[in-house]
């Protein structure tokens, strides 16, 4: 344990069985903390936390954050929410409920316990941005009636709730505006661009570029993101406003496809499919605030991050590597939708 017991905290990570949440749990445990992972397994999976099963500092509770939770903890990271457009648009009402009711329930808990709480917000609060790169001061350009609104407006409302709980009730909050994040533990059926492209390339299937591929994103490797989240939580109340976390290096989807084909030595053809409605044309974080306030900047280059992520998918695709696993959300696991159950330690 790298910390002494006095500083050991009991930390709640909602969405802890998901992609970012499981890496965050690893990091917090490595720092000597106790982690309680709460997840309904809608898009997360047990495989992400299986390696923590025998860790005495880790426990998992199957629970939907739309239902209030009574638990004693010292800190809360609220990550529960599907993040991929494919998954958050599948049950948009549940997506809004997760963002809004989940935020209320976790903020009520933080208020009762008088503990800090961090919200995993998103670059989607900027919508299809008219200001580029996007600073925290930009109010965004979101279509409130489109198919992405369940996520974008849900997350915007969650930010409002966080700030109002701070102003009205003095809750100690942090808001991380997370830009596109990738790395090992992304699921093959996640539906986001990096996992799609890598799986298609490894299988020799056509790589699906939506639109003309000229739209841009800026991709942050997951270890950098986790470091930013932990720093933001440690930064104290002075940093209560939203903070962008992401890698400012911007690339087009066509360029990304080329890099992935090169890394996988794949001969997959490119196919061009219609651009999804309201798909943002460009996205790049202005991370000036994170640099100065948190001393944070991403360190993993896109090439290195893609190499590591390709390695993860190669292992999944290898013979015996669960290639035939379910290609739908939740990896075949139930979702609680209203219940709560402690699952392990079993
Ligand atoms: P993910 O889908 O892998 O993880 C989300 C987790 O939340 C899953 O384990 C899922 O089962 C769980 N969950 C969903 N609804 C729930 C509910 N009602 N109750 C309890 N658990 C629930 O996604 P991720 O990429 O790890 O994203 C984590 C967080 O970061 C999300 O809040 C997402 O909005 C935010 N974020 C992620 C990115 C990114 O690029 N990965 C970008 C911006 C914001
Ligand atoms: N995209 C693509 N092919 C895919 C999946 C996504 O070209 O198979 C595009 C998508 O249209 C968007 C970008 O890649 O312009 C990023 O999409 P993703 O779903 O990963 O994240 P988000 O749109 O939420 O940033």
Coordinates of C-alpha atoms and ligand atoms in Angstrom, one line a residue:
X1 CA 0.0 0.0 0.0
X2 CA 1.5 3.3 -1.0
X3 CA -0.5 5.4 1.4
X4 CA -0.7 5.2 5.1
X5 CA -4.0 4.0 6.7
X6 CA -5.0 7.5 7.9
X7 CA -5.3 8.6 4.3
X8 CA -7.0 5.4 3.1
X9 CA -10.4 6.4 1.8
X10 CA -13.6 4.4 1.0
X11 CA -14.4 5.5 -2.5
X12 CA -17.7 5.0 -4.4
X13 CA -17.2 4.6 -8.2
X14 CA -20.6 4.5 -10.0
X15 CA -20.2 3.0 -13.5
X16 CA -17.1 1.2 -12.0
X17 CA -17.6 -1.9 -14.2
X18 CA -17.4 0.2 -17.4
X19 CA -14.4 1.2 -19.5
X20 CA -13.1 4.3 -17.6
X21 CA -14.6 3.3 -14.3
X22 CA -12.7 0.0 -14.1
X23 CA -9.4 1.7 -14.9
X24 CA -10.2 4.3 -12.3
X25 CA -10.9 1.6 -9.8
X26 CA -7.6 0.0 -10.5
X27 CA -5.8 3.3 -9.9
X28 CA -7.6 4.0 -6.7
X29 CA -6.9 0.5 -5.3
X30 CA -3.3 0.8 -6.3
X31 CA -3.1 4.0 -4.2
X32 CA -4.3 2.0 -1.2
X33 CA -8.0 3.1 -1.2
X34 CA -11.0 0.9 -0.8
X35 CA -13.3 1.0 -3.8
X36 CA -17.0 0.2 -3.9
X37 CA -18.1 -0.2 -7.5
X38 CA -21.8 0.4 -8.2
X39 CA -23.0 -0.6 -11.7
X40 CA -26.2 -2.0 -13.3
X41 CA -24.1 -3.7 -16.0
X42 CA -26.0 -2.0 -18.8
X43 CA -22.9 -1.4 -20.8
X44 CA -20.2 -2.5 -18.4
X45 CA -19.2 -6.1 -17.8
X46 CA -17.9 -8.3 -15.1
X47 CA -14.8 -9.1 -17.2
X48 CA -13.6 -5.5 -16.6
X49 CA -13.5 -6.1 -12.8
X50 CA -12.9 -9.8 -12.7
X51 CA -9.3 -9.3 -11.8
X52 CA -10.4 -7.4 -8.7
X53 CA -12.6 -10.2 -7.4
X54 CA -10.1 -11.3 -4.7
X55 CA -8.9 -7.9 -3.8
X56 CA -10.1 -7.2 -0.2
X57 CA -10.3 -3.5 -0.9
X58 CA -12.8 -4.0 -3.7
X59 CA -16.5 -4.7 -3.7
X60 CA -19.2 -4.7 -6.3
X61 CA -22.8 -3.8 -5.9
X62 CA -25.3 -4.4 -8.7
X63 CA -27.4 -1.3 -8.5
X64 CA -29.1 1.3 -10.8
X65 CA -28.2 4.9 -9.9
X66 CA -31.7 6.0 -10.7
X67 CA -32.6 4.5 -7.4
X68 CA -31.3 6.2 -4.2
X69 CA -28.3 4.5 -2.6
X70 CA -27.5 4.4 1.1
X71 CA -23.8 3.7 1.7
X72 CA -21.0 5.2 3.8
X73 CA -18.1 6.5 1.7
X74 CA -15.5 9.3 1.8
X75 CA -15.6 10.3 -1.9
X76 CA -17.8 9.7 -4.9
X77 CA -16.9 9.5 -8.6
X78 CA -20.2 9.5 -10.6
X79 CA -19.4 7.8 -13.9
X80 CA -22.6 5.7 -14.4
X81 CA -24.0 6.4 -17.8
X82 CA -23.7 4.7 -21.2
X83 CA -21.2 6.7 -23.3
X84 CA -21.4 5.3 -26.8
X85 CA -24.1 6.9 -29.1
X86 CA -25.3 3.4 -30.1
X87 CA -26.0 2.5 -26.5
X88 CA -27.3 5.7 -25.1
X89 CA -29.7 6.1 -28.0
X90 CA -31.1 2.5 -27.6
X91 CA -33.1 3.5 -24.5
X92 CA -33.0 7.3 -24.5
X93 CA -35.5 7.7 -21.6
X94 CA -33.3 5.5 -19.4
X95 CA -30.3 7.6 -20.5
X96 CA -31.9 10.8 -19.3
X97 CA -33.0 9.1 -16.1
X98 CA -29.5 7.8 -15.5
X99 CA -27.9 11.3 -16.0
X100 CA -30.6 13.3 -14.1
X101 CA -31.9 11.0 -11.4
X102 CA -28.5 9.4 -11.0
X103 CA -27.0 12.9 -10.4
X104 CA -29.7 13.8 -7.9
X105 CA -29.3 10.5 -6.0
X106 CA -25.5 10.7 -5.9
X107 CA -25.6 14.4 -4.9
X108 CA -28.1 13.7 -2.1
X109 CA -25.7 11.0 -0.9
X110 CA -22.7 13.4 -1.1
X111 CA -24.8 16.1 0.8
X112 CA -25.8 13.7 3.5
X113 CA -22.3 12.4 4.0
X114 CA -20.6 15.8 3.4
X115 CA -18.1 14.3 1.0
X116 CA -16.7 15.4 -2.4
X117 CA -18.3 14.2 -5.5
X118 CA -17.0 14.3 -9.1
X119 CA -19.3 14.2 -12.1
X120 CA -18.2 12.6 -15.4
X121 CA -19.5 15.1 -17.8
X122 CA -18.7 15.3 -21.5
X123 CA -17.5 17.3 -24.5
X124 CA -21.0 16.6 -25.8
X125 CA -22.2 19.6 -23.7
X126 CA -20.6 21.6 -26.5
X127 CA -22.8 19.8 -29.1
X128 CA -21.7 20.6 -32.7
X129 CA -19.3 23.4 -31.6
X130 CA -19.1 26.8 -33.3
X131 CA -16.1 27.7 -31.2
X132 CA -12.9 25.8 -31.8
X133 CA -11.1 24.5 -29.8
X134 CA -13.7 24.4 -27.0
X135 CA -12.9 26.3 -23.8
X136 CA -15.0 25.7 -20.6
X137 CA -16.5 29.2 -21.1
X138 CA -18.2 28.1 -24.4
X139 CA -21.9 27.5 -23.8
X140 CA -22.2 25.0 -26.7
X141 CA -24.5 24.3 -29.7
X142 CA -26.7 21.4 -28.8
X143 CA -29.9 20.3 -30.6
X144 CA -32.3 19.7 -27.7
X145 CA -34.7 17.7 -30.0
X146 CA -32.3 15.4 -31.8
X147 CA -31.3 11.8 -31.1
X148 CA -28.2 12.8 -29.2
X149 CA -30.2 15.1 -26.8
X150 CA -30.9 12.3 -24.3
X151 CA -27.2 12.2 -23.6
X152 CA -26.2 15.8 -24.3
X153 CA -29.1 17.4 -22.4
X154 CA -29.0 14.8 -19.7
X155 CA -25.3 15.6 -19.0
X156 CA -26.0 19.4 -19.3
X157 CA -28.8 19.0 -16.7
X158 CA -26.5 17.0 -14.5
X159 CA -23.9 19.8 -14.6
X160 CA -26.7 22.2 -13.6
X161 CA -27.6 20.0 -10.7
X162 CA -24.0 19.7 -9.5
X163 CA -23.6 23.5 -9.6
X164 CA -26.9 24.1 -7.9
X165 CA -26.3 21.6 -5.2
X166 CA -23.0 23.5 -4.6
X167 CA -24.6 26.9 -4.6
X168 CA -27.7 25.9 -2.7
X169 CA -26.4 23.2 -0.3
X170 CA -22.7 23.7 -0.3
X171 CA -21.9 20.3 -1.7
X172 CA -18.2 19.9 -2.6
X173 CA -18.3 19.2 -6.4
X174 CA -16.0 18.7 -9.3
X175 CA -17.1 18.5 -13.0
X176 CA -14.9 16.8 -15.6
X177 CA -15.8 17.5 -19.2
X178 CA -14.4 14.3 -20.7
X179 CA -13.4 14.3 -24.4
X180 CA -13.2 11.0 -26.4
X181 CA -11.3 8.5 -24.4
X182 CA -10.0 5.1 -25.6
X183 CA -7.9 2.1 -24.6
X184 CA -8.0 -1.5 -23.4
X185 CA -11.3 -2.8 -22.1
X186 CA -13.3 -1.0 -24.7
X187 CA -15.8 -3.7 -25.8
X188 CA -16.1 -5.0 -29.3
X189 CA -19.8 -4.1 -29.4
X190 CA -19.2 -0.6 -27.9
X191 CA -20.0 1.0 -31.2
X192 CA -17.6 3.9 -30.8
X193 CA -15.1 4.6 -33.6
X194 CA -11.8 3.3 -32.2
X195 CA -13.3 -0.1 -31.2
X196 CA -15.2 -0.4 -34.5
X197 CA -12.2 0.4 -36.7
X198 CA -9.8 -1.9 -34.8
X199 CA -12.2 -4.9 -34.7
X200 CA -13.1 -4.4 -38.4
X201 CA -9.4 -4.1 -39.4
X202 CA -8.4 -7.2 -37.4
X203 CA -11.2 -9.2 -39.0
X204 CA -10.5 -8.0 -42.5
X205 CA -14.0 -6.5 -42.7
X206 CA -14.7 -3.1 -44.3
X207 CA -13.9 -0.2 -42.1
X208 CA -17.0 1.9 -41.7
X209 CA -16.4 5.6 -42.1
X210 CA -19.5 7.7 -41.4
X211 CA -19.9 10.7 -43.7
X212 CA -16.8 11.8 -45.7
X213 CA -14.5 11.1 -42.8
X214 CA -13.5 14.7 -42.6
X215 CA -15.1 15.2 -39.1
X216 CA -12.6 15.4 -36.3
X217 CA -12.2 14.1 -32.8
X218 CA -9.4 14.3 -30.2
X219 CA -8.6 11.0 -28.5
X220 CA -7.2 10.7 -25.0
X221 CA -5.7 7.4 -23.7
X222 CA -7.5 6.1 -20.7
X223 CA -4.5 6.2 -18.3
X224 CA -4.2 9.9 -19.0
X225 CA -7.9 10.4 -18.4
X226 CA -7.9 8.5 -15.1
X227 CA -4.9 10.7 -13.9
X228 CA -6.9 13.8 -14.8
X229 CA -9.9 12.6 -12.9
X230 CA -7.9 11.8 -9.8
X231 CA -6.1 15.1 -9.9
X232 CA -9.4 17.0 -10.3
X233 CA -10.8 15.2 -7.3
X234 CA -7.7 16.1 -5.2
X235 CA -7.7 19.7 -6.4
X236 CA -10.2 20.8 -3.8
X237 CA -13.2 23.0 -3.9
X238 CA -11.4 25.9 -5.6
X239 CA -11.9 23.9 -8.9
X240 CA -15.6 23.5 -8.6
X241 CA -16.4 24.7 -12.1
X242 CA -16.3 22.4 -15.2
X243 CA -12.8 21.4 -16.3
X244 CA -12.0 20.0 -19.8
X245 CA -10.0 16.7 -19.8
X246 CA -8.9 15.4 -23.1
X247 CA -6.0 15.2 -25.6
X248 CA -5.9 18.3 -27.8
X249 CA -4.4 16.4 -30.7
X250 CA -7.1 16.4 -33.3
X251 CA -7.5 14.0 -36.2
X252 CA -10.0 13.3 -38.9
X253 CA -11.9 9.9 -38.9
X254 CA -10.3 9.1 -42.3
X255 CA -6.8 9.7 -40.8
X256 CA -7.7 7.6 -37.8
X257 CA -8.8 4.7 -40.1
X258 CA -5.5 5.0 -42.0
X259 CA -3.5 4.8 -38.7
X260 CA -5.4 1.8 -37.5
X261 CA -5.0 -0.1 -40.8
X262 CA -1.3 0.6 -40.7
X263 CA -1.0 -0.6 -37.0
X264 CA -2.9 -3.8 -37.7
X265 CA -1.3 -4.4 -41.1
X266 CA -4.9 -4.9 -42.4
X267 CA -6.1 -4.8 -46.0
X268 CA -9.6 -4.0 -45.0
X269 CA -11.3 -1.6 -47.5
X270 CA -12.9 1.7 -46.4
X271 CA -16.6 2.0 -46.8
X272 CA -18.5 5.3 -46.5
X273 CA -21.8 5.2 -44.7
X274 CA -24.3 8.0 -44.0
X275 CA -23.2 10.4 -41.2
X276 CA -25.5 10.0 -38.1
X277 CA -27.8 12.9 -37.4
X278 CA -26.3 15.8 -35.4
X279 CA -22.8 14.2 -35.5
X280 CA -20.4 17.0 -34.4
X281 CA -18.1 18.2 -37.3
X282 CA -15.2 19.0 -35.0
X283 CA -14.0 18.6 -31.5
X284 CA -10.8 19.6 -29.7
X285 CA -10.4 20.5 -26.0
X286 CA -8.8 23.6 -24.8
X287 CA -7.0 22.2 -21.8
X288 CA -5.5 25.4 -20.5
X289 CA -7.4 25.3 -17.3
X290 CA -6.5 21.6 -16.6
X291 CA -2.8 22.5 -17.3
X292 CA -2.7 25.4 -14.9
X293 CA -5.1 24.3 -12.2
X294 CA -4.3 20.6 -12.1
X295 CA -0.8 20.5 -13.6
X296 CA -2.3 17.9 -15.9
X297 CA -1.6 17.2 -19.6
X298 CA -2.0 13.9 -21.5
X299 CA 1.2 12.0 -22.0
X300 CA 0.3 9.0 -24.2
X301 CA 0.7 9.7 -28.0
X302 CA -2.1 8.5 -30.3
X303 CA 0.3 6.0 -32.0
X304 CA 1.3 4.4 -28.7
X305 CA -2.3 4.3 -27.4
X306 CA -3.6 2.7 -30.6
X307 CA -0.9 0.1 -30.4
X308 CA -1.9 -0.8 -26.9
X309 CA -5.6 -0.9 -27.8
X310 CA -4.9 -3.0 -30.8
X311 CA -3.1 -5.5 -28.5
X312 CA -6.2 -5.7 -26.3
X313 CA -8.5 -6.4 -29.2
X314 CA -6.0 -8.9 -30.7
X315 CA -6.2 -10.9 -27.4
X316 CA -10.0 -10.8 -27.6
X317 CA -10.0 -11.9 -31.2
X318 CA -7.4 -14.7 -30.8
X319 CA -8.5 -18.3 -30.8
X320 CA -10.0 -19.0 -27.3
X321 CA -10.1 -15.2 -26.7
X322 CA -13.9 -15.1 -26.5
X323 CA -14.2 -14.0 -30.2
X324 CA -17.8 -15.3 -30.3
X325 CA -18.8 -13.4 -27.2
X326 CA -22.1 -11.5 -27.3
X327 CA -22.1 -8.5 -29.5
X328 CA -24.7 -6.6 -27.6
X329 CA -24.7 -4.3 -24.6
X330 CA -24.1 -5.8 -21.2
X331 CA -22.3 -8.9 -22.6
X332 CA -25.4 -10.8 -21.9
X333 CA -25.7 -9.8 -18.3
X334 CA -28.8 -8.6 -16.7
X335 CA -29.5 -5.0 -15.9
X336 CA -31.1 -4.1 -12.6
X337 CA -33.4 -1.2 -13.7
X338 CA -34.5 -0.3 -10.2
X339 CA -32.9 -2.9 -7.9
X340 CA -29.8 -3.3 -5.9
X341 CA -27.8 -6.4 -5.1
X342 CA -24.3 -6.9 -3.6
X343 CA -22.6 -9.3 -5.9
X344 CA -19.0 -9.7 -4.7
X345 CA -17.0 -10.4 -2.8
X346 CA -19.1 -13.5 -3.2
Ligands
LIG1 P1 -19.1 2.7 -20.3 O1 -20.4 2.5 -21.0 O2 -18.0 1.7 -20.5 O3 -19.3 2.8 -18.7 C1 -20.5 3.3 -18.1 C2 -20.9 2.4 -17.0 O4 -22.0 2.9 -16.4 C3 -21.2 0.9 -17.5 O5 -20.5 0.0 -16.6 C4 -22.7 0.8 -17.3 O6 -23.1 -0.5 -17.0 C5 -22.9 1.8 -16.1 N1 -24.3 2.3 -16.0 C6 -25.0 2.8 -17.0 N2 -26.2 3.2 -16.6 C7 -26.2 2.9 -15.3 C8 -27.2 3.1 -14.2 N3 -28.4 3.6 -14.5 N4 -26.9 2.6 -13.0 C9 -25.7 2.1 -12.7 N5 -24.7 1.9 -13.7 C10 -25.0 2.3 -14.9 O7 -18.6 4.2 -20.7 P2 -17.3 4.9 -20.3 O8 -16.6 5.2 -21.6 O9 -16.5 4.2 -19.3 O10 -17.8 6.3 -19.7 C11 -17.8 6.5 -18.3 C12 -18.4 7.9 -18.0 O11 -17.5 8.9 -18.7 C13 -19.8 8.1 -18.5 O12 -20.5 8.9 -17.6 C14 -19.6 8.9 -19.8 O13 -20.7 9.7 -20.1 C15 -18.4 9.7 -19.5 N6 -17.6 10.0 -20.8 C16 -16.9 9.1 -21.4 C17 -16.3 9.4 -22.6 C18 -15.5 8.4 -23.4 O14 -15.0 8.8 -24.5 N7 -15.3 7.2 -22.9 C19 -16.4 10.7 -23.1 C20 -17.2 11.6 -22.4 C21 -17.8 11.3 -21.2
LIG2 N1 -17.7 7.0 -36.6 C1 -17.3 6.4 -37.8 N2 -17.4 5.0 -38.0 C2 -17.8 4.2 -37.0 C3 -18.1 4.8 -35.7 C4 -18.1 6.2 -35.6 O1 -16.9 7.1 -38.8 O2 -17.8 3.0 -37.2 C5 -17.5 8.4 -36.5 C6 -18.7 9.1 -35.9 O3 -19.7 9.4 -36.9 C7 -18.1 10.3 -35.3 C8 -16.8 9.9 -34.8 O4 -16.5 8.7 -35.6 O5 -18.0 11.3 -36.2 C9 -16.7 9.5 -33.3 O6 -17.8 8.7 -33.0 P1 -17.9 8.0 -31.6 O7 -19.2 7.3 -31.7 O8 -16.7 7.2 -31.3 O9 -18.0 9.2 -30.6 P2 -18.7 10.6 -30.5 O10 -19.5 10.9 -31.8 O11 -19.6 10.5 -29.3 O12 -17.6 11.6 -30.3

